[in-house]
Each structure stands twice: as structure tokens, then as C-alpha cells.
Amino acid sequence: MAKVVKLEPISREATINTNDNLLSALLDTELHVLKECGGRGLCATCHVYITEGMESLSPISKREQRTLEVITTCNANSRLACQARVMGTGVVVELPSGMYVNAVDDIESLIGRRAEQNILHPLDGRILVEEGKLITRSMITQLQDTQAQAGEYLANTTEA
């Protein structure tokens, strides 16, 4: 039976089948949500907050818990959308503000511009560049290094 999931702060609703994960609902609504680890619960790119209906989701697994522990913006309402399966009704999901660095298509084009939103680290969710801050060449180098490190980490976890 299908369940309706509310997405905030964008005031949208998504219909999802029972036992499907929240990530599928986010992707079905054409939101730019990444799944860097392929939905295995190893990265922070699908980190969301559950503002209502935590009891309507599957329990947190050990792998998800380990990943949540390293996300700097994690709180008691945090879940990884790829791991949280919808079992009941009344789920309201709040999307974190910001964009993960690996969602930036052309990092070089950002030089000299102000960040339109926070740019986040893909593995731990920390803010790399704050919204409104000027993006400098040195920041771009750090962002590129972060992309490379995240790619290496995720490639290594795939092999393991």
C-alpha cells in the first residue's frame, strides 16, 4: 500500500510504496539528491531530518548508525534516506540546507562568486563554504581535494 511522505521546507508530497526507502521518494520528486555510495549507507549525501513519523520508519541499522555518528550536522532526528524504509504513515522529511560538493558540475566556474547555499562535505556533512561567502581559488582547490578524497574513500569501501 502506498504511503505519502511530506518533504519540507519545499512543501511537496511524494507517494512511496510500503518498505521502499525514503531516497526513492526524494528521487521520484526530481530533487537533486546524491547517492554517492550507491545507497549502501556509507556517505552523507542523502542525510535528512525526520520531523514527524520516526516510528513509521524501519529501525536504524548498525551501518547507518556508524555513518550518522560522523555527520557533523546529525541530530536525534537524522536518518540516511537510503536506509530508512517507510513502514507506516505520517512521515515528514526535512531536507538539510546546502549542496554537497560532489553536486557541483563545474567547480572552477564558482571562483569569484558568492555561494548561493552552503556547500557540504559528502562524507561528514560539514560546511566547506558558507552561504553568501565569496569563493576563492584556494577554496576551489580545497573543494577539488575533498571531491578526490571522497571518491577514493567510496571506491575503497566498494572493494571491501
Coordinates of C-alpha atoms in Angstrom, one line a residue:
M1 CA 0.0 0.0 0.0
A2 CA 1.4 3.4 -0.9
K3 CA 2.3 6.0 1.7
V4 CA 2.5 9.7 1.4
V5 CA 5.7 11.4 2.6
K6 CA 5.8 15.2 3.1
L7 CA 9.0 17.0 2.1
E8 CA 9.9 20.2 3.9
P9 CA 10.8 23.1 3.6
I10 CA 9.8 22.7 -0.1
S11 CA 6.1 21.8 0.7
R12 CA 5.9 18.8 -1.6
E13 CA 4.5 15.4 -1.1
A14 CA 5.8 12.1 -2.6
T15 CA 4.0 8.8 -2.8
I16 CA 6.1 5.8 -1.8
N17 CA 5.3 2.1 -1.5
T18 CA 5.5 0.4 1.9
N19 CA 9.0 -0.9 2.6
D20 CA 10.6 1.4 0.0
N21 CA 13.4 3.7 1.2
L22 CA 13.0 7.5 1.5
L23 CA 15.7 8.0 -1.1
S24 CA 13.4 6.6 -3.8
A25 CA 10.7 9.2 -2.7
L26 CA 13.3 12.0 -3.0
L27 CA 14.5 10.9 -6.4
D28 CA 10.9 10.4 -7.7
T29 CA 10.2 14.1 -6.9
E30 CA 13.2 15.1 -9.1
L31 CA 15.1 16.6 -6.2
H32 CA 18.9 16.8 -6.7
V33 CA 19.8 14.2 -4.1
L34 CA 23.0 12.3 -4.5
K35 CA 23.7 8.7 -3.8
E36 CA 27.4 8.6 -3.8
C37 CA 27.7 5.3 -2.2
G38 CA 25.0 3.6 -4.2
G39 CA 22.6 3.5 -1.4
R40 CA 24.7 1.5 1.0
G41 CA 24.6 3.9 3.9
L42 CA 28.3 4.9 3.7
C43 CA 28.1 8.6 2.8
A44 CA 26.2 11.7 4.0
T45 CA 24.7 12.7 0.7
C46 CA 21.2 11.5 1.5
H47 CA 21.2 12.7 5.1
V48 CA 17.7 14.0 6.1
Y49 CA 15.9 15.0 9.2
I50 CA 12.6 13.3 10.2
T51 CA 10.4 16.0 11.8
E52 CA 7.4 13.6 12.2
G53 CA 6.8 9.9 11.9
M54 CA 10.2 8.4 13.0
E55 CA 8.2 5.5 14.4
S56 CA 6.8 4.8 10.9
L57 CA 10.3 4.1 9.6
S58 CA 12.4 1.0 9.8
P59 CA 14.9 0.8 12.7
I60 CA 18.4 2.3 12.3
S61 CA 20.9 -0.4 11.4
K62 CA 24.5 -0.6 12.8
R63 CA 25.9 0.6 9.5
E64 CA 23.6 3.6 9.3
Q65 CA 24.3 4.5 13.0
R66 CA 28.1 4.4 12.3
T67 CA 27.6 6.8 9.3
L68 CA 25.3 9.1 11.2
E69 CA 27.9 9.4 14.0
V70 CA 30.4 11.1 11.7
I71 CA 27.9 13.5 10.1
T72 CA 28.6 16.8 11.9
T73 CA 25.1 18.1 11.3
C74 CA 23.5 15.0 12.7
N75 CA 20.9 15.2 15.5
A76 CA 18.4 12.8 17.1
N77 CA 16.0 13.2 14.1
S78 CA 18.7 12.3 11.5
R79 CA 18.4 9.4 9.1
L80 CA 20.0 8.3 5.8
A81 CA 17.3 8.3 3.2
C82 CA 18.8 5.3 1.5
Q83 CA 18.5 3.2 4.7
A84 CA 15.1 4.5 6.2
R85 CA 12.3 2.3 4.9
V86 CA 8.8 3.7 5.1
M87 CA 6.6 1.2 7.1
G88 CA 3.7 3.5 8.2
T89 CA 2.1 6.8 7.6
G90 CA 2.8 10.4 8.8
V91 CA 6.4 10.7 7.8
V92 CA 7.6 14.3 7.3
V93 CA 11.1 14.7 6.0
E94 CA 13.2 18.0 6.3
L95 CA 15.9 18.3 3.7
P96 CA 19.2 19.8 5.1
S97 CA 20.1 23.2 3.7
G98 CA 23.1 23.2 1.4
M99 CA 24.5 21.3 -1.5
Y100 CA 27.2 18.6 -1.4
V101 CA 30.4 19.5 -3.2
N102 CA 30.1 16.5 -5.5
A103 CA 26.8 18.0 -6.9
V104 CA 28.8 20.9 -8.3
D105 CA 29.3 20.3 -12.0
D106 CA 32.0 22.9 -12.8
I107 CA 33.8 23.9 -9.6
E108 CA 36.1 26.3 -11.5
S109 CA 33.1 28.4 -12.6
L110 CA 32.5 29.2 -8.9
I111 CA 35.6 31.3 -8.5
G112 CA 34.8 34.9 -7.6
R113 CA 31.1 34.2 -6.9
R114 CA 29.3 34.0 -3.7
A115 CA 28.0 30.6 -2.6
E116 CA 24.2 30.5 -3.2
Q117 CA 23.9 27.9 -0.5
N118 CA 26.1 26.1 1.9
I119 CA 28.5 23.7 0.2
L120 CA 28.8 20.5 2.2
H121 CA 31.3 17.7 2.6
P122 CA 29.9 14.5 1.1
L123 CA 31.1 12.1 3.9
D124 CA 30.6 14.1 7.1
G125 CA 28.1 16.8 6.1
R126 CA 30.3 19.7 7.5
I127 CA 30.1 23.0 5.8
L128 CA 33.0 23.6 3.4
V129 CA 31.8 27.0 2.1
E130 CA 29.1 29.0 3.9
E131 CA 26.2 30.5 2.0
G132 CA 26.9 34.1 0.9
K133 CA 30.7 33.7 1.3
L134 CA 33.0 34.6 -1.6
I135 CA 34.5 31.5 -3.3
T136 CA 38.2 32.0 -3.8
R137 CA 40.7 29.9 -5.9
S138 CA 42.2 28.4 -2.6
M139 CA 38.6 27.3 -1.6
I140 CA 38.2 25.7 -5.1
T141 CA 41.5 23.7 -4.6
Q142 CA 40.2 22.5 -1.2
L143 CA 36.8 21.6 -2.8
Q144 CA 38.6 19.6 -5.6
D145 CA 40.7 17.9 -3.0
T146 CA 37.6 17.0 -1.0
Q147 CA 35.9 15.6 -4.1
A148 CA 39.0 13.4 -4.8
Q149 CA 39.2 12.2 -1.2
A150 CA 35.5 11.3 -1.1
G151 CA 35.9 9.5 -4.4
E152 CA 38.8 7.5 -3.1
Y153 CA 37.1 6.6 0.2
L154 CA 34.0 5.4 -1.6
A155 CA 36.0 3.4 -4.1
N156 CA 37.8 1.7 -1.3
T157 CA 34.5 0.9 0.5
T158 CA 33.2 -0.6 -2.7
E159 CA 36.1 -3.0 -2.9
A160 CA 35.8 -4.1 0.7

